[in-house]
Coordinates of C-alpha atoms in Angstrom, one line a residue:
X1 CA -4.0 -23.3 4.9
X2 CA -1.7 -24.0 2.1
X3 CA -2.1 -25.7 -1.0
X4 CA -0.4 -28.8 0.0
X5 CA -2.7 -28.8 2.9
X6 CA -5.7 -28.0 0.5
X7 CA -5.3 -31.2 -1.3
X8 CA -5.0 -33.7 1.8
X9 CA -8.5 -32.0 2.9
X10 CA -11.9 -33.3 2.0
X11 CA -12.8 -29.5 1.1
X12 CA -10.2 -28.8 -0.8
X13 CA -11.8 -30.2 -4.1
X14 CA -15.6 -29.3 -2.6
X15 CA -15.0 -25.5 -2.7
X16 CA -17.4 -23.4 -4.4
X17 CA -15.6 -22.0 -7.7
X18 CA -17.0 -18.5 -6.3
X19 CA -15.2 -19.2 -2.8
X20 CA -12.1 -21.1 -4.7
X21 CA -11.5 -18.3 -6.8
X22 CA -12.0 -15.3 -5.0
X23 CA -8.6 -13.0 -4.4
X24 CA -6.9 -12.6 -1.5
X25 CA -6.5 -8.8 -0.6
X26 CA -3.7 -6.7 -2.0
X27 CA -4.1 -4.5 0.7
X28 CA -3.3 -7.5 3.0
X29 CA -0.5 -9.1 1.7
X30 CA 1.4 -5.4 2.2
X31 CA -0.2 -5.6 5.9
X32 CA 1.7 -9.0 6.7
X33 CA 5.1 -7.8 5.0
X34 CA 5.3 -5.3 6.9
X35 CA 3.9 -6.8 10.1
X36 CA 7.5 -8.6 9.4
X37 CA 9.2 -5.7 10.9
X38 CA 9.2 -4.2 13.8
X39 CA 10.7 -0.5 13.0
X40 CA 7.9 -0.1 10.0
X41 CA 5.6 3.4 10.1
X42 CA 2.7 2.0 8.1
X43 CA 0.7 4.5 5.7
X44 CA -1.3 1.6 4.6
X45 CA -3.9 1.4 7.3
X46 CA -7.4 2.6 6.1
X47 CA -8.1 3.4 10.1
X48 CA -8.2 7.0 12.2
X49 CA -5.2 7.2 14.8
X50 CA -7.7 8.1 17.3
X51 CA -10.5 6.2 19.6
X52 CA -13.9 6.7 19.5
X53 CA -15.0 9.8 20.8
X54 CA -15.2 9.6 24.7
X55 CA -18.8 10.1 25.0
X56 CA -19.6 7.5 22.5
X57 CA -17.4 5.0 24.7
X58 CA -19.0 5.8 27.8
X59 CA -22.1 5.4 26.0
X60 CA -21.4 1.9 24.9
X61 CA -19.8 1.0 28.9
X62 CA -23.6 1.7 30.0
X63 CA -25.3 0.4 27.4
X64 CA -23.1 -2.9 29.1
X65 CA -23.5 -1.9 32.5
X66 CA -27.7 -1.6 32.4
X67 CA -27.7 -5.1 30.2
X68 CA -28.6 -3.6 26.8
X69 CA -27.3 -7.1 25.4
X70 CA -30.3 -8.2 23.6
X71 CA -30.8 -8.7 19.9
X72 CA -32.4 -4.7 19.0
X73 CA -34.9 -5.1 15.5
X74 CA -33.7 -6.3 12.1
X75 CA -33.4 -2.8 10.8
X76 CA -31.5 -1.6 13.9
X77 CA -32.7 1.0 16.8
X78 CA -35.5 3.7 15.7
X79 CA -34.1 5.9 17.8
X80 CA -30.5 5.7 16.2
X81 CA -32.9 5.6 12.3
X82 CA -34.6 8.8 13.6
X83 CA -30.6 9.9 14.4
X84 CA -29.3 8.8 11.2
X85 CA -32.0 10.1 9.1
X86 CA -31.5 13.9 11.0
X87 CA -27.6 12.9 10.2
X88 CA -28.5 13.1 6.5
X89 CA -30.1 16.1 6.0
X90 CA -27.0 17.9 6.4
X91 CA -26.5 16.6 2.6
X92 CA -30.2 17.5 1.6
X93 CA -31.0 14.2 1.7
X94 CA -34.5 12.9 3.2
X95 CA -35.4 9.2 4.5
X96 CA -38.3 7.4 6.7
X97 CA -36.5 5.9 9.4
X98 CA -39.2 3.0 9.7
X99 CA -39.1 2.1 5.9
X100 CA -35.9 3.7 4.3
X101 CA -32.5 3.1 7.0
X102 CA -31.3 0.2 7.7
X103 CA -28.6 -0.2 10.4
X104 CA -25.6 -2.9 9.0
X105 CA -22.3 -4.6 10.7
X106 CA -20.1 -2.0 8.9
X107 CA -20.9 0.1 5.8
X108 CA -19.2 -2.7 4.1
X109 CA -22.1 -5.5 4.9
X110 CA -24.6 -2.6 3.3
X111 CA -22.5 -2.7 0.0
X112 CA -22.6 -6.7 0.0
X113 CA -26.6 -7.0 0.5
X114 CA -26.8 -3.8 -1.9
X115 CA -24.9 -6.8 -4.2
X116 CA -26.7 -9.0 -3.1
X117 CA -30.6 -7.7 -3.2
X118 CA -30.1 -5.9 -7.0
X119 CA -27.6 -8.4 -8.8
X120 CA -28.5 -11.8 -10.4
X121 CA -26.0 -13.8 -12.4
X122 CA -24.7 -12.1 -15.5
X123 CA -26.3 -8.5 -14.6
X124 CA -23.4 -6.0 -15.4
X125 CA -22.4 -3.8 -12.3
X126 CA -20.1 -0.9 -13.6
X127 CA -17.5 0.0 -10.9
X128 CA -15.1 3.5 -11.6
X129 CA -11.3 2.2 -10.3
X130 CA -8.9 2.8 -8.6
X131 CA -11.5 2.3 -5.9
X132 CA -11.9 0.3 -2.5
X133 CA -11.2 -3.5 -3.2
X134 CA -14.6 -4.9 -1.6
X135 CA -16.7 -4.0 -4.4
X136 CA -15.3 -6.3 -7.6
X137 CA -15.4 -9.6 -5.0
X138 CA -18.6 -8.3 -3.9
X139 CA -19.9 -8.4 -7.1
X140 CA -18.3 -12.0 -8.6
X141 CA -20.1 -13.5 -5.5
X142 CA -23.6 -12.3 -6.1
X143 CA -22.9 -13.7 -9.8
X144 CA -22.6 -10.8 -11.5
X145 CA -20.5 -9.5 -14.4
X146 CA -18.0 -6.3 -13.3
X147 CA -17.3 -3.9 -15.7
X148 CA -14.3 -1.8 -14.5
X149 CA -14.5 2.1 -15.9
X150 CA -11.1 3.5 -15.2
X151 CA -10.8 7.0 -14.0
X152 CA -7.8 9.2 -14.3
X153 CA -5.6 11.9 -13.0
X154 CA -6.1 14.5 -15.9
X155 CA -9.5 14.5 -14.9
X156 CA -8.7 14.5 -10.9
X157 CA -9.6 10.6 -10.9
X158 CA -13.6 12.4 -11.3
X159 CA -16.1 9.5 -13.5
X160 CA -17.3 11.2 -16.4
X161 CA -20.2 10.8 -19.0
X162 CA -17.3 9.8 -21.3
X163 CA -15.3 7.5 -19.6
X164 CA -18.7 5.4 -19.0
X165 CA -19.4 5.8 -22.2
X166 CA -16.3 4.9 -23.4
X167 CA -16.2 1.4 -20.9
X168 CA -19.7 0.5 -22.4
X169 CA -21.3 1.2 -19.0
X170 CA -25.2 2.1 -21.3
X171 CA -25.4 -1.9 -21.0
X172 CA -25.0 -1.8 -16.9
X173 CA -27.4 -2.9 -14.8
X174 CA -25.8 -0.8 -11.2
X175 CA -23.2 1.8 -10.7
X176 CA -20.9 1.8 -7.6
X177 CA -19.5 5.2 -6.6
X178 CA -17.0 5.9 -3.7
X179 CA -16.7 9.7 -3.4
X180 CA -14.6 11.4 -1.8
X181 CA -12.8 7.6 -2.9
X182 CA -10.7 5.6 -1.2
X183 CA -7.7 5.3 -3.0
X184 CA -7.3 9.0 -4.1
X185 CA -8.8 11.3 -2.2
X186 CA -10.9 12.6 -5.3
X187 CA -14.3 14.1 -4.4
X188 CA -16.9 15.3 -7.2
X189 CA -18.6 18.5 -7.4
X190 CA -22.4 19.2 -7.4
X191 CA -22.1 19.8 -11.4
X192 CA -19.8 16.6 -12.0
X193 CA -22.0 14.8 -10.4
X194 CA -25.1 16.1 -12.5
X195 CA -23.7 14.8 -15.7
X196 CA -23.0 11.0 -14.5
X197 CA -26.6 11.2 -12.7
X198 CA -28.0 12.5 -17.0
X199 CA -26.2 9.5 -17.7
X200 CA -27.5 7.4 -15.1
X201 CA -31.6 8.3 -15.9
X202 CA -30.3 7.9 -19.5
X203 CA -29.9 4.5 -19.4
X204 CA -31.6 3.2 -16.5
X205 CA -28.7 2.2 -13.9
X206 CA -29.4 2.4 -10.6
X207 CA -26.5 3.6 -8.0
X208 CA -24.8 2.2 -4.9
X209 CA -23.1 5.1 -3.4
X210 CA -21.0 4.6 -0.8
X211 CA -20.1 7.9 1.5
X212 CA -18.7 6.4 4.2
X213 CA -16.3 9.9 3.7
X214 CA -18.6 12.5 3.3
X215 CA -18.0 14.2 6.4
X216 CA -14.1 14.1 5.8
X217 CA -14.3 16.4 2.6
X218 CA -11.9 19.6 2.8
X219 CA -12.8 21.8 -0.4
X220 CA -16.3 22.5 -0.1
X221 CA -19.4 20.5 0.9
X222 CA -19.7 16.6 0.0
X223 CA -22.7 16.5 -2.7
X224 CA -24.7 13.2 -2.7
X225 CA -25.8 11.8 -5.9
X226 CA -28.6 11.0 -4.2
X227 CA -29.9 14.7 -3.5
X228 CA -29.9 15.1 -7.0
X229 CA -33.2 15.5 -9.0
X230 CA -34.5 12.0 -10.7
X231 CA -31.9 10.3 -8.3
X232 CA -33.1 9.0 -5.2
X233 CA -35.7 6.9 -6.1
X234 CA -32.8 5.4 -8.2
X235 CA -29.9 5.6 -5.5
X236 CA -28.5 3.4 -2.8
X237 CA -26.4 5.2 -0.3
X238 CA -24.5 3.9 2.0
X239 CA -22.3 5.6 5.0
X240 CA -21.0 4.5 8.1
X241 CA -19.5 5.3 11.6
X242 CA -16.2 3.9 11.4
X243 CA -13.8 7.0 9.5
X244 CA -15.7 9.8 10.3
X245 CA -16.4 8.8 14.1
X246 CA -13.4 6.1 14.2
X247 CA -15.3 3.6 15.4
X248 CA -13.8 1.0 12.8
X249 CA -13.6 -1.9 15.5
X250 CA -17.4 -1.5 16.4
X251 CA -18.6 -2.7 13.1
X252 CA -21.4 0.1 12.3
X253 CA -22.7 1.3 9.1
X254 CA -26.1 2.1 7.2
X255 CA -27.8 2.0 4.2
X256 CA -30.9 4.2 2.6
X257 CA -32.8 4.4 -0.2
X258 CA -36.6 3.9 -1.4
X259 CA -38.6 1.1 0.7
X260 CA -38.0 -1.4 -1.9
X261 CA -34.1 -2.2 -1.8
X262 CA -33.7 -1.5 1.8
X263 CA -36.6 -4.0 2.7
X264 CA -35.0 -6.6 0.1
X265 CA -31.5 -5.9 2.2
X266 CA -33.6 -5.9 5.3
X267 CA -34.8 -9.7 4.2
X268 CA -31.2 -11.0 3.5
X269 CA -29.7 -9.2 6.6
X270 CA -32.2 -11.1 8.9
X271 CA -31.1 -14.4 7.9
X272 CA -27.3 -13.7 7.6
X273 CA -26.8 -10.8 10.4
X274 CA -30.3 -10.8 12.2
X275 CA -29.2 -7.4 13.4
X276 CA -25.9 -4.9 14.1
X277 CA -24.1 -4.9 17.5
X278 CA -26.3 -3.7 20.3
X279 CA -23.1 -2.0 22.4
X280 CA -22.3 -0.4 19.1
X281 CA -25.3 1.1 18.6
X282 CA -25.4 2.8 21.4
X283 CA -22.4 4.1 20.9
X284 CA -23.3 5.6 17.5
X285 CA -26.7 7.6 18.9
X286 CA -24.6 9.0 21.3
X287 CA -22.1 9.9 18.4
X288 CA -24.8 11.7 16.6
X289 CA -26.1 13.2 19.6
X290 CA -23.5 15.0 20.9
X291 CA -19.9 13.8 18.9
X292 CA -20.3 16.7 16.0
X293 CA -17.6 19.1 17.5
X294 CA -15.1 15.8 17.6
X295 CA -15.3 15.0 14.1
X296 CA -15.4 18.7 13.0
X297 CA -11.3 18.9 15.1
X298 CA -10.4 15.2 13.5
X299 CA -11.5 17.1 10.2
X300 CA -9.4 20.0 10.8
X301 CA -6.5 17.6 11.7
X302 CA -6.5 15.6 8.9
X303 CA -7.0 18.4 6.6
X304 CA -3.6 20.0 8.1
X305 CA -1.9 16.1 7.1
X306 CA -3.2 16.5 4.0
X307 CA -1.6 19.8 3.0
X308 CA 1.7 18.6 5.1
X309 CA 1.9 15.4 2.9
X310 CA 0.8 16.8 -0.9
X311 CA 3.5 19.5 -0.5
X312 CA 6.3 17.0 0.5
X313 CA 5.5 15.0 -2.1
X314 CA 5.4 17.7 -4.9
X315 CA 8.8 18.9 -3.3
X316 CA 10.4 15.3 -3.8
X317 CA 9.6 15.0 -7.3
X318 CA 6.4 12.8 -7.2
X319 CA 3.2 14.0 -8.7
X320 CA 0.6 14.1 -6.6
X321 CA -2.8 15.1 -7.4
X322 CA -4.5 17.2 -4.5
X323 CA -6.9 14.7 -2.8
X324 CA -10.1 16.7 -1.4
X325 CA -11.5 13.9 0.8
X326 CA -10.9 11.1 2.7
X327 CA -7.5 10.9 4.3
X328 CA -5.0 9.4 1.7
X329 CA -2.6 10.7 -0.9
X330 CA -2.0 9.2 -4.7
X331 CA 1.3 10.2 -5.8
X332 CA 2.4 8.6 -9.0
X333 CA 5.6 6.6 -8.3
X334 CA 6.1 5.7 -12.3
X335 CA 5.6 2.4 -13.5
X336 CA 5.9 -0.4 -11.4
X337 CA 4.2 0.4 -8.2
X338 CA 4.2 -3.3 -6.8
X339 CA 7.9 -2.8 -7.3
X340 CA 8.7 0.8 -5.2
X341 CA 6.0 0.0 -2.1
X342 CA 8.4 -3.3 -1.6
X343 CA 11.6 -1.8 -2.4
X344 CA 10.7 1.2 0.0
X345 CA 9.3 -1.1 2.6
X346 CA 12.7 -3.5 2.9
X347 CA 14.5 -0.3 2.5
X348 CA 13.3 2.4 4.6
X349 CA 10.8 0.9 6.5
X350 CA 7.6 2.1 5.2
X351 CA 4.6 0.5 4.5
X352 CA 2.2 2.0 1.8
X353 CA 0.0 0.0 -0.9
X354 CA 0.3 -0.4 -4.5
X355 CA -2.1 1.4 -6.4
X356 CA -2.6 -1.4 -8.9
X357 CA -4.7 -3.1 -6.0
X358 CA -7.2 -0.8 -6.4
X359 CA -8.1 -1.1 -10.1
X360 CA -7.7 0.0 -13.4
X361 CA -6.1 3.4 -13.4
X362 CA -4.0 2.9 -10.1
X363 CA -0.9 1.8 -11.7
X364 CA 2.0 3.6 -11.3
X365 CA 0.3 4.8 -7.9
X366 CA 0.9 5.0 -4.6
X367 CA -2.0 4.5 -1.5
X368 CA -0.7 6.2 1.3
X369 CA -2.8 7.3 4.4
X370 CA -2.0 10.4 6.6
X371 CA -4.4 8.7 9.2
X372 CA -1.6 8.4 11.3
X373 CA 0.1 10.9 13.8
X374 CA 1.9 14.0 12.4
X375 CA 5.4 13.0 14.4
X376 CA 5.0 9.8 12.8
X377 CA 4.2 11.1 9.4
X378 CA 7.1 13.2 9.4
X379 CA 9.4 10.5 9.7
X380 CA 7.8 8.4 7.3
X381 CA 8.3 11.5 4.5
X382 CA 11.6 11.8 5.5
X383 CA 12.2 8.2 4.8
X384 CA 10.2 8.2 1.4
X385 CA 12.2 11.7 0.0
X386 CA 15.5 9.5 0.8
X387 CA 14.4 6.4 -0.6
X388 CA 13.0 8.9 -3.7
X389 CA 16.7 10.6 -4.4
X390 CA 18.8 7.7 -3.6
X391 CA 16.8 5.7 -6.0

């Protein structure tokens, strides 16, 4: 609705300031530029090029075909908790499927009642940026205060005891973590991580940790903050089945953590959710059941992208640090991001995203996702080197 509209409306003055307010997505305005054109490659998408794995479909087709189309309990199937919480142990991490999972539409409606259930107005929620985009809004609608800590490229966009330090994250209430993160790539090693969780026990924050990448980590093992000692009963993690498992369109994720925050989410997700698709939790114990071998080749694929597409970038001229998770790439593109993703887009028909969307510390930086096919990918780094020396 536009503004003009907005007016004539007897809503448009009865907004909440929380609802009035709130951004539109950065990543989304790039989306409908480009959606514009009809010879664009897009490296902007956040989403696997593949479907679900087959036997997760056919999973999902007879959970339909035998009528499984009933609500399933608030805090999702046992049997997929009992799944999920054998899932975790691959990351030394240990939880009571009857008291400590709870199954959520998406891993990102487990970050909003993690907002939700620990923030009142005016706690102070730290957030390390560039980052996903969900977690500031997230935070100004539960009321509280978002303290950006900016990471940065000397340090392989890793948070450090300093840099919270230095953004006056003592006074926070909650840290939010993505790693491996969306927009870099960066993942943190077991001892990086042991300095922020010092820091953490220091001065009392407790930790929503979202992994929805873990399994897509390429330089070693994925270490959860949560596995390490004085964390857990101080951690909120969340994960998912949409990268790892491309199931993005079935709306699947989870949350653990000790029996008092996933009880509280359990409360607010009953009201607001009551519980996750049924079809898509099928789909997701039969993903743990018998999908491993699937994600393990998407792993190796994206890993050979990722090699492909830090090489062409370091040959072109543009910096890029090495990501070690996820599946995107943050070259720095100089100063005015904004300016090169729009100029590149009109002119060579690529879509990528601004790294100024995603926070403090993502100017000057390009998001741009290899989640796409390696013929396509080609093409599209054939078109940015061009756009890079004709510029």
């Amino acid at each position: 609705m536009s503004e003009r509209e907005m007016e004539g409306s007897a809503f448009g003055s009865r907004l909440s300031e929380r609802a009035a307010t709130l951004p539109e997505s950065g990543i989304r305005r790039f989306f409908e530029l480009a959606e514009q054109r009809e010879d664009v490659i897009s490296l902007g998408v956040g989403e696997p090029d593949v479907s679900a794995p087959w036997a997760a479909r056919v999973a999902a087709i007879e959970s339909l075909e035998r009528g499984r189309t009933s609500y399933t309990s608030n805090r999702g199937l046992l049997e997929l908790r009992e799944r999920i919480g054998d899932y975790l142990t691959r990351w030394g991490l240990s939880y009571d499927p009857g008291e400590e999972l709870l199954v959520t539409t998406g891993a990102s409606e487990a970050v909003d009642l993690a907002m939700r259930a620990l923030v009142d107005p005016g706690d102070v929620v730290a957030v390390h940026q560039p980052t996903y985009i969900s977690y500031g809004p997230g935070v100004d609608l539960a009321g509280g205060d978002l303290l950006p800590v900016p990471t940065r490229a000397a340090d392989d966009f890793a948070l450090t005891p300093e840099v919270l330090s230095s953004a006056g994250a003592e006074d926070a209430d909650v840290l939010v973590l993505c790693y491996p993160n969306n927009p870099t790539g960066a993942t943190m090693s077991r001892k990086q991580l042991a300095r922020v969780a010092a820091f953490c026990r220091e001065h009392d924050l407790l930790v929503v940790s979202d992994e929805i990448y873990a399994a897509l980590t390429y330089d070693g093992g994925h270490v959860s903050i949560a596995s390490l000692p004085g964390m857990r009963e101080r951690t909120l993690v969340v994960n998912g089945f949409s990268k790892a498992y491309a199931m993005t369109g079935l709306r699947l994720g989870f949350a653990a953590g000790p029996p008092e925050i996933v009880d509280a989410m359990t409360r607010i997700h009953q009201y607001t959710m009551l519980s996750a698709p049924t079809t898509a939790q099928y789909a997701a114990l039969e993903a743990l059941s018998s999908c491993g071998d699937e994600v393990d080749r998407m792993r190796r694929e994206y890993n050979r992208r990722r090699r492909y597409v830090h090489s062409r970038f370091e040959e072109m001229g543009l910096d890029c640090f090495e990501p070690t998770g996820a599946f995107y790439a943050f070259p720095d593109c100089g100063d005015d991001d904004e300016a090169f993703a729009e100029s590149l887009l009109e002119e060579q028909g690529v879509a990528v995203v601004p790294g100024r969307v995603f926070g403090a510390g993502g100017e000057g930086h390009l998001r741009v996702s290899y989640a796409t096919g390696m013929n396509e990918l080609k093409t599209a780094m054939d078109r940015i080197e061009t756009f890079v020396l004709e510029g």
